[in-house]
Coordinates of N, CA and C in Angstrom, one line a residue:
X230 N -3.2 -34.4 10.0 CA -3.0 -33.1 9.4 C -4.4 -32.5 9.1
X231 N -4.5 -31.2 9.3 CA -5.7 -30.5 9.0 C -5.6 -29.9 7.6
X232 N -6.6 -30.2 6.8 CA -6.6 -29.7 5.5 C -7.3 -28.4 5.5
X233 N -7.1 -27.5 4.4 CA -7.7 -26.2 4.4 C -9.2 -26.3 4.3
X234 N -9.8 -27.4 3.8 CA -11.2 -27.5 3.8 C -11.8 -27.8 5.2
X235 N -11.0 -28.2 6.1 CA -11.4 -28.5 7.5 C -11.0 -27.4 8.5
X236 N -10.5 -26.4 8.0 CA -10.1 -25.2 8.8 C -11.2 -24.4 9.2
X237 N -11.3 -24.0 10.5 CA -12.5 -23.2 10.9 C -12.4 -21.7 10.4
X238 N -13.5 -21.1 10.3 CA -13.6 -19.7 9.9 C -12.7 -18.9 10.7
X239 N -11.9 -18.0 10.0 CA -11.0 -17.1 10.8 C -9.6 -17.7 10.8
X240 N -9.4 -18.9 10.4 CA -8.0 -19.5 10.3 C -7.2 -18.8 9.3
X241 N -5.9 -18.6 9.5 CA -5.0 -18.0 8.5 C -4.5 -19.2 7.7
X242 N -4.7 -19.0 6.4 CA -4.3 -20.0 5.4 C -2.9 -19.8 4.9
X243 N -2.6 -18.6 4.5 CA -1.3 -18.3 4.0 C -1.0 -16.7 4.1
X244 N 0.3 -16.5 4.2 CA 0.7 -15.1 4.3 C 1.8 -14.9 3.3
X245 N 1.7 -13.7 2.5 CA 2.7 -13.3 1.5 C 3.2 -12.0 1.9
X246 N 4.5 -11.7 1.8 CA 5.0 -10.3 2.1 C 6.0 -10.0 1.1
X247 N 5.8 -8.7 0.6 CA 6.6 -8.1 -0.5 C 7.2 -6.8 0.0
X248 N 8.4 -6.6 -0.4 CA 9.1 -5.3 0.0 C 9.6 -4.5 -1.2
X249 N 9.6 -3.2 -1.0 CA 10.2 -2.3 -2.0 C 11.1 -1.4 -1.3
X250 N 12.4 -1.3 -1.7 CA 13.3 -0.2 -1.2 C 13.4 0.9 -2.1
X251 N 12.5 1.2 -3.0 CA 12.4 2.2 -4.0 C 12.1 3.5 -3.3
X252 N 12.9 4.5 -3.7 CA 12.5 5.9 -3.2 C 12.0 6.7 -4.4
X253 N 10.7 7.2 -4.3 CA 10.1 7.8 -5.5 C 9.6 9.2 -5.2
X254 N 9.7 10.1 -6.1 CA 9.2 11.4 -5.9 C 7.8 11.4 -6.4
X255 N 6.9 11.9 -5.5 CA 5.5 12.0 -5.9 C 5.2 13.4 -6.4
X256 N 4.8 13.6 -7.6 CA 4.5 15.0 -8.1 C 3.2 15.0 -8.9
X257 N 2.6 16.1 -9.0 CA 1.3 16.2 -9.7 C 0.2 15.6 -8.8
X258 N -1.0 15.8 -9.3 CA -2.2 15.4 -8.5 C -3.0 14.2 -9.1
X259 N -2.4 13.5 -10.1 CA -3.1 12.4 -10.6 C -2.5 11.1 -10.0
X260 N -3.3 10.0 -9.9 CA -2.8 8.8 -9.2 C -1.7 8.2 -10.1
X261 N -0.7 7.7 -9.4 CA 0.5 7.1 -9.9 C 0.7 5.8 -9.3
X262 N 1.1 4.8 -10.0 CA 1.5 3.5 -9.6 C 2.8 3.4 -8.9
X263 N 3.0 3.0 -7.6 CA 4.2 3.0 -6.9 C 5.1 2.0 -7.4
X264 N 4.6 0.9 -8.0 CA 5.4 -0.2 -8.5 C 5.6 -1.3 -7.6
X265 N 4.9 -1.3 -6.4 CA 4.9 -2.5 -5.6 C 3.8 -3.3 -5.8
X266 N 4.0 -4.6 -6.2 CA 2.9 -5.6 -6.4 C 3.0 -6.7 -5.5
X267 N 2.0 -7.1 -4.8 CA 1.9 -8.3 -4.0 C 0.9 -9.2 -4.5
X268 N 1.2 -10.5 -4.8 CA 0.3 -11.4 -5.5 C 0.0 -12.5 -4.6
X269 N -1.2 -13.0 -4.5 CA -1.6 -14.2 -3.7 C -2.6 -14.9 -4.5
X270 N -2.6 -16.2 -4.5 CA -3.6 -17.1 -5.1 C -4.3 -17.7 -4.0
X271 N -5.6 -17.3 -3.7 CA -6.4 -17.7 -2.7 C -6.6 -19.3 -2.7
X272 N -6.8 -19.9 -1.6 CA -7.1 -21.4 -1.6 C -8.5 -21.7 -1.9
X273 N -9.4 -20.6 -1.7 CA -10.8 -20.8 -2.1 C -11.4 -19.4 -2.3
X274 N -12.4 -19.5 -3.3 CA -13.1 -18.2 -3.6 C -13.9 -17.9 -2.3
X275 N -14.0 -16.5 -2.1 CA -14.8 -16.1 -0.9 C -14.0 -15.9 0.4
X276 N -12.8 -16.4 0.4 CA -11.9 -16.2 1.5 C -11.6 -14.7 1.6
X277 N -11.2 -14.3 2.8 CA -10.8 -12.9 3.0 C -9.2 -12.8 2.8
X278 N -8.8 -11.6 2.3 CA -7.4 -11.2 2.3 C -7.2 -9.9 3.0
X279 N -6.5 -9.9 4.1 CA -6.1 -8.7 4.8 C -4.9 -8.1 4.1
X280 N -5.1 -6.9 3.4 CA -4.1 -6.3 2.8 C -3.6 -5.2 3.7
X281 N -2.2 -5.3 4.1 CA -1.8 -4.3 5.0 C -0.4 -3.8 4.4
X282 N -0.3 -2.4 4.3 CA 0.9 -1.8 3.8 C 1.4 -0.8 4.8
X283 N 2.7 -0.6 4.8 CA 3.3 0.4 5.6 C 4.5 1.0 4.8
X284 N 4.8 2.2 5.1 CA 5.8 3.0 4.4 C 6.2 4.2 5.0
X285 N 6.9 5.0 4.4 CA 7.4 6.3 4.9 C 7.3 7.3 3.8
X286 N 6.9 8.5 4.2 CA 6.8 9.7 3.3 C 7.8 10.8 3.8
X287 N 8.2 11.6 2.9 CA 9.0 12.8 3.3 C 8.7 13.9 2.4
X288 N 9.1 15.2 2.8 CA 8.7 16.3 1.9 C 9.7 17.4 2.1
X289 N 9.8 18.2 1.1 CA 10.8 19.4 1.1 C 9.9 20.7 1.3
X290 N 8.5 20.4 1.4 CA 7.6 21.6 1.4 C 6.7 21.5 2.7
X291 N 6.4 22.6 3.2 CA 5.4 22.6 4.3 C 4.0 22.6 3.7
X292 N 3.1 22.4 4.5 CA 1.6 22.4 4.1 C 1.4 21.4 2.9
X293 N 1.9 20.3 2.9 CA 1.8 19.3 1.8 C 1.3 18.0 2.3
X294 N 0.5 17.3 1.6 CA 0.2 15.9 2.0 C -0.3 15.1 0.8
X295 N -0.2 13.8 1.0 CA -0.5 12.9 0.0 C -1.5 11.8 0.5
X296 N -2.0 11.1 -0.5 CA -2.9 10.0 -0.2 C -2.7 8.8 -0.9
X297 N -3.0 7.6 -0.4 CA -2.8 6.3 -1.1 C -4.1 5.7 -1.5
X298 N -4.0 4.6 -2.2 CA -5.2 4.0 -2.7 C -4.7 2.5 -3.1
X299 N -5.5 1.5 -2.7 CA -5.2 0.1 -3.1 C -6.0 -0.2 -4.4
X300 N -5.4 -0.9 -5.3 CA -6.0 -1.5 -6.4 C -5.7 -3.0 -6.5
X301 N -6.6 -3.8 -7.1 CA -6.5 -5.1 -7.3 C -6.7 -5.6 -8.7
X302 N -6.0 -6.7 -9.1 CA -6.2 -7.2 -10.4 C -6.5 -8.8 -10.1
X303 N -7.6 -9.3 -10.7 CA -8.0 -10.7 -10.4 C -7.7 -11.5 -11.7
X304 N -7.0 -12.5 -11.6 CA -6.7 -13.4 -12.8 C -6.0 -12.7 -13.9
X305 N -5.2 -11.7 -13.6 CA -4.5 -10.9 -14.6 C -5.3 -9.9 -15.4
X306 N -6.5 -9.6 -14.9 CA -7.3 -8.6 -15.5 C -6.9 -7.2 -15.2
X307 N -7.6 -6.2 -15.6 CA -7.3 -4.8 -15.3 C -7.4 -4.5 -13.8
X308 N -6.7 -3.5 -13.3 CA -6.8 -3.1 -11.9 C -7.9 -2.2 -11.6
X309 N -8.6 -2.5 -10.5 CA -9.7 -1.7 -10.0 C -9.5 -1.3 -8.5
X310 N -10.1 -0.2 -8.2 CA -10.0 0.4 -6.9 C -10.7 -0.5 -5.9
X311 N -10.1 -0.6 -4.7 CA -10.8 -1.2 -3.6 C -10.6 -0.2 -2.4
X312 N -11.7 0.0 -1.6 CA -11.6 0.8 -0.5 C -11.5 2.3 -0.9
X313 N -11.3 3.1 0.1 CA -11.2 4.5 0.0 C -9.7 5.1 -0.1
X314 N -9.5 6.3 -0.5 CA -8.2 6.9 -0.3 C -7.8 7.0 1.1
X315 N -6.6 6.9 1.5 CA -6.1 7.0 2.9 C -4.9 7.9 2.9
X316 N -4.7 8.6 4.1 CA -3.7 9.6 4.2 C -2.4 8.9 4.4
X317 N -1.4 9.3 3.6 CA -0.1 8.7 3.7 C 1.1 9.7 4.1
X318 N 0.7 10.9 4.5 CA 1.7 11.8 4.9 C 1.4 13.3 4.8
X319 N 1.8 14.1 5.7 CA 1.5 15.5 5.6 C 2.7 16.4 6.3
X320 N 2.9 17.6 5.8 CA 3.9 18.5 6.3 C 3.2 19.8 6.8
X321 N 3.3 20.1 8.0 CA 2.6 21.3 8.5 C 3.6 22.4 9.0
X322 N 4.7 21.9 9.6 CA 5.5 22.9 10.4 C 6.9 22.9 9.9
X323 N 7.4 21.8 9.3 CA 8.9 21.9 9.0 C 9.1 21.3 7.6
X324 N 10.2 21.6 7.0 CA 10.5 21.1 5.6 C 11.3 19.8 5.7
X325 N 11.7 19.3 6.9 CA 12.6 18.2 6.9 C 11.9 17.1 7.8
X326 N 10.6 16.8 7.5 CA 9.8 15.8 8.2 C 9.8 14.5 7.5
X327 N 9.7 13.5 8.2 CA 9.3 12.1 7.6 C 8.2 11.6 8.5
X328 N 7.4 10.8 7.9 CA 6.3 10.3 8.6 C 6.0 8.8 8.1
X329 N 5.8 7.9 9.0 CA 5.5 6.5 8.7 C 3.9 6.4 8.7
X330 N 3.5 5.6 7.6 CA 2.1 5.4 7.5 C 1.8 4.0 7.4
X331 N 0.6 3.5 7.8 CA 0.1 2.2 7.7 C -1.3 2.2 7.3
X332 N -1.7 1.3 6.4 CA -3.1 1.1 6.1 C -3.5 -0.4 5.8
X333 N -4.6 -0.7 6.3 CA -5.2 -2.1 6.2 C -6.6 -2.1 5.5
X334 N -6.8 -3.1 4.7 CA -8.1 -3.3 4.0 C -8.4 -4.7 4.0
X335 N -9.7 -5.1 4.5 CA -10.1 -6.5 4.4 C -10.9 -6.7 3.0
X336 N -10.4 -7.5 2.1 CA -10.9 -7.8 0.8 C -11.5 -9.1 0.8
X337 N -12.7 -9.3 0.1 CA -13.2 -10.7 -0.1 C -13.0 -11.0 -1.5
X338 N -12.3 -12.3 -1.6 CA -11.9 -12.8 -2.9 C -13.2 -13.1 -3.7
X339 N -13.0 -12.9 -5.1 CA -14.1 -13.2 -6.0 C -13.9 -14.5 -6.7
X340 N -12.7 -15.1 -6.6 CA -12.4 -16.3 -7.3 C -11.1 -16.9 -6.6
X341 N -10.7 -18.1 -7.1 CA -9.5 -18.7 -6.6 C -8.3 -18.4 -7.5
X342 N -8.5 -17.5 -8.4 CA -7.4 -17.0 -9.3 C -6.5 -16.1 -8.6
X343 N -5.3 -15.9 -9.1 CA -4.4 -14.9 -8.5 C -4.9 -13.6 -8.4
X344 N -4.6 -13.0 -7.2 CA -5.1 -11.6 -6.9 C -3.8 -10.8 -6.7
X345 N -3.7 -9.7 -7.5 CA -2.4 -8.9 -7.3 C -2.9 -7.5 -6.9
X346 N -2.3 -7.0 -5.8 CA -2.6 -5.8 -5.1 C -1.4 -4.9 -5.3
X347 N -1.8 -3.5 -5.6 CA -0.8 -2.5 -5.8 C -1.2 -1.3 -5.0
X348 N -0.1 -0.5 -4.7 CA -0.3 0.9 -4.1 C -0.3 1.9 -5.2
X349 N -1.3 2.8 -5.1 CA -1.2 4.0 -6.0 C -1.3 5.1 -5.0
X350 N -0.7 6.3 -5.5 CA -0.7 7.5 -4.6 C -0.9 8.7 -5.4
X351 N -1.0 9.8 -4.7 CA -1.2 11.1 -5.3 C -0.9 12.2 -4.3
X352 N -0.4 13.4 -4.7 CA -0.2 14.5 -3.9 C -1.5 15.4 -4.0
X353 N -1.9 15.9 -2.9 CA -3.2 16.7 -2.9 C -3.0 18.2 -3.4
X354 N -1.9 18.8 -2.9 CA -1.7 20.2 -3.3 C -0.7 20.5 -4.4
X355 N -0.1 19.4 -4.9 CA 0.8 19.7 -6.1 C 2.3 19.8 -5.7
X356 N 2.6 20.0 -4.5 CA 4.0 20.1 -4.1 C 4.6 18.6 -4.1
X357 N 5.9 18.4 -4.3 CA 6.5 17.2 -4.4 C 6.6 16.5 -3.0
X358 N 6.5 15.2 -3.0 CA 6.6 14.4 -1.8 C 7.5 13.2 -2.2
X359 N 8.0 12.5 -1.2 CA 8.9 11.3 -1.4 C 8.2 10.1 -0.7
X360 N 8.0 8.9 -1.4 CA 7.7 7.7 -0.7 C 8.9 6.8 -0.6
X361 N 9.1 6.3 0.5 CA 10.3 5.4 0.7 C 11.5 6.1 1.3
X362 N 11.4 7.3 1.7 CA 12.5 8.0 2.2 C 12.3 9.4 2.6
X363 N 13.4 10.2 2.9 CA 13.4 11.5 3.2 C 13.6 12.4 2.1
X364 N 12.9 13.5 2.0 CA 13.1 14.4 0.9 C 14.4 15.1 0.7
X365 N 15.4 14.9 1.6 CA 16.6 15.6 1.6 C 17.8 14.8 1.4
X366 N 17.7 13.5 1.1 CA 18.8 12.8 0.9 C 18.4 11.3 0.6
X367 N 19.1 10.7 -0.5 CA 18.7 9.4 -0.9 C 19.3 8.3 0.0
X368 N 20.1 8.7 1.0 CA 20.6 7.7 1.9 C 19.7 7.4 3.0
X369 N 18.6 8.1 3.2 CA 17.7 7.9 4.3 C 16.5 7.1 3.7
X370 N 16.6 5.8 3.6 CA 15.5 5.0 3.0 C 14.7 4.2 4.1
X371 N 13.5 3.9 3.7 CA 12.6 3.2 4.5 C 11.8 2.3 3.6
X372 N 11.8 1.0 3.9 CA 11.1 0.0 3.0 C 9.5 0.3 3.0
X373 N 9.0 0.0 1.9 CA 7.5 -0.1 1.8 C 7.2 -1.5 1.8
X374 N 6.3 -1.9 2.6 CA 6.0 -3.4 2.8 C 4.6 -3.6 2.6
X375 N 4.2 -4.7 1.8 CA 2.9 -5.2 1.7 C 2.8 -6.6 2.2
X376 N 1.9 -6.8 3.1 CA 1.6 -8.2 3.7 C 0.2 -8.6 3.3
X377 N 0.0 -9.7 2.7 CA -1.4 -10.2 2.3 C -1.5 -11.5 3.2
X378 N -2.6 -11.5 4.0 CA -2.9 -12.6 4.9 C -4.3 -13.1 4.5
X379 N -4.3 -14.4 4.0 CA -5.6 -15.0 3.6 C -6.2 -15.7 4.8
X380 N -7.5 -15.4 5.0 CA -8.2 -15.9 6.1 C -9.4 -16.7 5.6
X381 N -9.7 -17.9 6.3 CA -10.9 -18.7 5.9 C -12.2 -17.9 6.2
X382 N -13.1 -17.8 5.2 CA -14.3 -17.1 5.5 C -15.4 -18.0 6.0

């Protein structure tokens, strides 16, 4: 058997996947916690975590868009921002649009303590948007998924 200590750089050590079937209305222009948390305990400090999220947005307004942001908590501490804001949806021509978004971020662990990752979001122009579904009906849902892949550094 190959131990994690003997694994070559770039080897996948573990994969964690978390789902949310929540449909949430995004309103206002301040950052809000979506409520999806994915936690991984790295096998070694300094390993890389590929944070990958995908979801769906919808809107009842035209000329509307939102952005997302990843945050991490290490060892149960406070959440801090990692990476830059990313585009999670926009409405330019119709009021009944949905859009699937995906964003990846490669994070370097700072310890072998538990690392918890969250999605935060905000609307840019103040109109309401929906994460996890369509803005015109609660029956049209789309899971928001976070996959954490630990890779040997």
